[in-house]
XYZ file of C-alpha atoms in Angstrom:
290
model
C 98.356 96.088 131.429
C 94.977 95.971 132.602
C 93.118 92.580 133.168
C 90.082 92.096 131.498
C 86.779 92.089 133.935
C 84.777 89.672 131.565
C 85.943 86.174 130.190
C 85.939 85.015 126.901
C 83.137 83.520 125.854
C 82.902 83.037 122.213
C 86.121 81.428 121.630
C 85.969 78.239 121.614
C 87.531 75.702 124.412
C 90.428 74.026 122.331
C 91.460 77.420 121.059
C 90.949 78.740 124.612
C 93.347 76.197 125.904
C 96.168 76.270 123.346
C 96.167 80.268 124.318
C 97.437 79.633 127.583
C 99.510 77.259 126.800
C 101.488 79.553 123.779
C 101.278 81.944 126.677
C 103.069 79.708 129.543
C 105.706 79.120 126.889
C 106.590 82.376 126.626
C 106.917 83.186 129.281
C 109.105 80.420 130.508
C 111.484 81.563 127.320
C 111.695 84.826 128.238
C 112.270 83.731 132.406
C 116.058 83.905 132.215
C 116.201 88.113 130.488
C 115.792 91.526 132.239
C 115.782 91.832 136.199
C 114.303 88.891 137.953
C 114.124 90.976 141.211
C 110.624 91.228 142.282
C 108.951 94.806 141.687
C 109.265 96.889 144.636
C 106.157 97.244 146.713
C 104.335 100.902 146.089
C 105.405 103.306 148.678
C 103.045 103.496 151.866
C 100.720 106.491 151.673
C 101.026 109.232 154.024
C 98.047 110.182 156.136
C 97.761 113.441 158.346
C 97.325 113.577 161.806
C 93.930 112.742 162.710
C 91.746 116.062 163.647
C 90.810 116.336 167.206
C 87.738 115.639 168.166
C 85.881 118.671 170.047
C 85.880 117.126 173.312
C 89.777 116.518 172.968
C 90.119 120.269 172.026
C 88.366 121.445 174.717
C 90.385 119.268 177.172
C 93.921 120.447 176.348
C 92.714 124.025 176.601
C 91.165 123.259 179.658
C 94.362 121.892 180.707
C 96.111 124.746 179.232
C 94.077 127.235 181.252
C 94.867 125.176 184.266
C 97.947 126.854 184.186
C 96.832 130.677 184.525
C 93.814 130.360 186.404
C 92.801 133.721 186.851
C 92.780 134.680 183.628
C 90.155 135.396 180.818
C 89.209 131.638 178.733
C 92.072 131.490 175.916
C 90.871 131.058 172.666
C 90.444 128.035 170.480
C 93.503 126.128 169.497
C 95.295 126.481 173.168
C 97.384 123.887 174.500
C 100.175 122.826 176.803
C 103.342 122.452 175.007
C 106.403 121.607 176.981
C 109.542 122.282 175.623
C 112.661 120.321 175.738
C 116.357 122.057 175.505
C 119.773 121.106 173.935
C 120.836 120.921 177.346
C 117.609 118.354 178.263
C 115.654 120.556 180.600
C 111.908 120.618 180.494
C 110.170 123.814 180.424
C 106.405 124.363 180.830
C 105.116 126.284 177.666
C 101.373 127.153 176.169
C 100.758 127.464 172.810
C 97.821 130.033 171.047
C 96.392 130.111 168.024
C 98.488 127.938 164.408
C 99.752 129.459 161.494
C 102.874 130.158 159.634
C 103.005 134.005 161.393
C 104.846 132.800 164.983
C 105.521 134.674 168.049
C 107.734 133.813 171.345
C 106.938 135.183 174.049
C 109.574 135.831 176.311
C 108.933 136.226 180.121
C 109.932 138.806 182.497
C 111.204 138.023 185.833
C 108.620 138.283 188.996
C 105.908 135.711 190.867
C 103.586 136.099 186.713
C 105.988 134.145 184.595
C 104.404 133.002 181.595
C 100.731 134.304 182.559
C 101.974 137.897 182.620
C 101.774 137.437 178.508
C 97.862 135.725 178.912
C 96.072 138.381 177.987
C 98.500 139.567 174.993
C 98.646 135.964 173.611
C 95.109 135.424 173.394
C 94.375 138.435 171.765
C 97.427 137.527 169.004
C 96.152 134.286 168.577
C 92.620 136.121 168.111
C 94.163 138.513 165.031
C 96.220 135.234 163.414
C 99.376 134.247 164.674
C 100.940 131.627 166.580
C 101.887 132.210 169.719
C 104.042 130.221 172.532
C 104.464 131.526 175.545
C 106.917 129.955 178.448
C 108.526 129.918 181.999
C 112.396 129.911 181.429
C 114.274 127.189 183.439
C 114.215 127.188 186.880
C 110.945 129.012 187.274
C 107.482 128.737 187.184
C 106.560 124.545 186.142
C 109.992 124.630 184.150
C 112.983 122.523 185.282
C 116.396 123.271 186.539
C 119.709 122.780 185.747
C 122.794 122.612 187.336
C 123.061 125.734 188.006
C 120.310 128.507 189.027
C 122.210 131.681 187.667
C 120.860 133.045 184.258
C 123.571 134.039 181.591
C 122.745 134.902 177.731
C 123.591 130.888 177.619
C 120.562 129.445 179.407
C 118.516 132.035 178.436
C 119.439 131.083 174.538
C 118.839 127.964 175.220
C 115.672 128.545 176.514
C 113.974 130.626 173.613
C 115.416 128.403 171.112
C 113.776 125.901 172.462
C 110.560 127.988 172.312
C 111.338 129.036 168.528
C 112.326 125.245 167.555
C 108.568 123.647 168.878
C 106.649 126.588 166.987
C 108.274 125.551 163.592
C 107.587 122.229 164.192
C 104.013 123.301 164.639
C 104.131 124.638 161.757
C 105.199 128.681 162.194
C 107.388 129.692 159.595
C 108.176 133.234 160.351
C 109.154 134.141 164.037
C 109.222 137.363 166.208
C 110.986 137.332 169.519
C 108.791 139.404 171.794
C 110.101 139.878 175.504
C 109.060 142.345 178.298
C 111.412 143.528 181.276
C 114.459 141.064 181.560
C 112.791 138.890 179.248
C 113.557 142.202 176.619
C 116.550 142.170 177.166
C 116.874 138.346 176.925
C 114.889 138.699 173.522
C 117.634 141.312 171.961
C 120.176 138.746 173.047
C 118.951 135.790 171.594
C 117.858 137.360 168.356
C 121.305 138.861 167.953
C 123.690 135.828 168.936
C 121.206 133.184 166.896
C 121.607 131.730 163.376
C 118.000 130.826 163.093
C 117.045 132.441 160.056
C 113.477 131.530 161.141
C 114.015 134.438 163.440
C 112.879 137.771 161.433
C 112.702 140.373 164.003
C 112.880 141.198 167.525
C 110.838 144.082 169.538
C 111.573 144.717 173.713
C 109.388 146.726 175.717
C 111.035 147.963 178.929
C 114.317 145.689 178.597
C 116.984 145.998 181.980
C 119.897 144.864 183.468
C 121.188 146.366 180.013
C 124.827 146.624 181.674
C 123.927 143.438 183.332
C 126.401 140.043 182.435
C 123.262 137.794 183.041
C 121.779 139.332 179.990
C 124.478 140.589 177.817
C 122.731 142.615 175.519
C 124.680 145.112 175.439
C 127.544 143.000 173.877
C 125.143 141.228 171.917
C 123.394 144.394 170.211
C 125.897 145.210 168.024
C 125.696 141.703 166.215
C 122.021 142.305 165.778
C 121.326 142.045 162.134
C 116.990 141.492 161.974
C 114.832 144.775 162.326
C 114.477 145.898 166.113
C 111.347 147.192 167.820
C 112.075 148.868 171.612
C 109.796 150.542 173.436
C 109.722 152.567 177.505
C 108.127 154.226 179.387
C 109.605 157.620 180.506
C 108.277 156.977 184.395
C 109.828 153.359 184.164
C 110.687 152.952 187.775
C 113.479 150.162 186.127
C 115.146 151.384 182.981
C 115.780 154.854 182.011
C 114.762 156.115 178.458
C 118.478 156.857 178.143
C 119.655 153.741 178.435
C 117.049 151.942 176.108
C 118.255 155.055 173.654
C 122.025 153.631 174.545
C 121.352 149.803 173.337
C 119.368 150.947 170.429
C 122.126 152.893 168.963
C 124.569 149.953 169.843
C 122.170 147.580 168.113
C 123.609 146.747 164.726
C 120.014 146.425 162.850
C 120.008 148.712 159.868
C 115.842 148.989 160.684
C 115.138 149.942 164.241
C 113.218 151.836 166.570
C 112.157 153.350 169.738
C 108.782 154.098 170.703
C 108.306 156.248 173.518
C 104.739 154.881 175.541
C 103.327 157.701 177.955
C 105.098 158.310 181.088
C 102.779 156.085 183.103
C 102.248 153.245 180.954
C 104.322 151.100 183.002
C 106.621 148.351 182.888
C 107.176 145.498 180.285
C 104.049 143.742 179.404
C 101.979 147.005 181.135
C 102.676 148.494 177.772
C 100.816 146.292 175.886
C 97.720 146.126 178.486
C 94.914 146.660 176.990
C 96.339 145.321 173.671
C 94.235 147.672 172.379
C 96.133 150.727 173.591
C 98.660 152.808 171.017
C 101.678 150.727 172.149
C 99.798 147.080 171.390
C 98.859 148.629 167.976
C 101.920 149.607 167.105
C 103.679 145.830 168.343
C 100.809 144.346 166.955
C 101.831 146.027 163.433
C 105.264 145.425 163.684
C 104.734 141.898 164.061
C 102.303 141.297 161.337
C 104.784 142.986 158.928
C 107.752 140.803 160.201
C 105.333 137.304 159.580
């Protein structure tokens, strides 16, 4: 019931007064019926997070770019994110761009780490997704375990870590992209997973295919989300009959192998410039998997 804004003013006192008091009589009749709980306080609002201001937006990318010094300024919306893994380690991550369309970038081995994606990240975050790019455990700023030797465990561990912080950033559709070992890592992880999150997986140069530290090629045939794989046929690494092998172990009814020219290089070469035929082609493949 609303309350009235304005009193009563042409009523006069005595009838005024023997209102209230019908009213208070009432009331105290009716005291002992219905719930005599008191009414439950309105839920508290929720509120957003509070937009950064520009100078705090320029700081964490500043920070971020601390990281990877050399390289070109990343674009708006960078930041250092570190990760955190079911086994409590503490990896060193940067984040591009927002958006539901999310990409992990997975590292190859080698003195880059993480900055060996820079240029590919910023130019992804540029064109719309969300990108997170990290060092894997006992590289790079990322802690160590244990144990130093890789196995499709750690390495699991590692880009589920990666794929867990971009949801909660707000991605809703993730492709695992790796390069080199990271590749092969990438296959891995996409294949032994259950994060339905996870809608595709594409490898450029992935080796140490027979290799236990990796396990792909055990893992391949439980792959079940669309596969992207790309070489180079001068890869001084990884022959184009062995990437030819894992894709035809690969249990993905959608799959592929692009061949990139004989000198494109190795891993993350093949998408530098990202304007070359190879970064069109990734570039395409993930926009249709997010």
């Amino acid at each position: 019931m609303r309350t009235p804004t304005r009193a009563v003013r042409a009523a006069p006192r005595a009838a005024l007064v023997g209102a209230v008091a019908a009213a208070l009589a009432l009331t105290a009749a009716l005291g002992g019926c219905g719930d005599s709980r008191p009414a439950p306080r309105a839920a508290a609002s929720s509120h957003s997070a509070p937009t950064p201001t520009p100078a705090a937006t320029a700081s964490a990318t500043a920070s971020a770019a601390a990281i990877c010094p050399n390289r070109s300024a990343p674009p708006p919306h960078t930041s250092r994110q570190p990760l955190r893994t079911a086994d409590g380690l503490r990896l060193q991550a940067v984040e591009m761009g927002s958006g539901p369309r999310g990409v992990v970038l997975v590292p190859e081995t080698g003195v880059q780490l993480l900055c060996g994606w820079w240029e590919f990240a910023s130019y992804l975050a540029g064109a719309g997704f969300h990108v997170l790019l990290f060092d894997v455990r006992c590289t790079g700023g990322s802690s160590c375990g244990t144990t130093t030797t890789s196995s499709p465990a750690t390495s699991d561990a590692d880009i589920a870590a990666a794929t867990a912080r971009l949801k909660a950033r707000g991605a809703r559709r993730i492709v695992l992209l790796g390069g080199s070992t990271g590749g092969s890592q990438a296959i891995t992880a996409a294949a032994l997973g259950k994060d339905p999150a996870v809608r595709a997986v594409a490898s450029l140069s992935a080796d140490l295919l027979d290799d236990p530290s990796t396990g792909v090629t055990a893992a391949a045939p439980k792959l079940r989300v669309p596969l992207l794989m790309s070489v180079a046929p001068g890869d001084p690494y990884v022959t184009l009959a062995d990437t030819r092998k894992v894709l035809g172990l690969a249990g993905s009814s959608d799959k592929r192998l692009v061949v990139a020219p004989a000198d494109a290089g190795h891993g993350w070469d093949l998408v530098s410039p990202p304007t070359d035929r190879i970064a069109r082609i990734v570039t395409a493949f993930l926009r249709s998997h997010t």
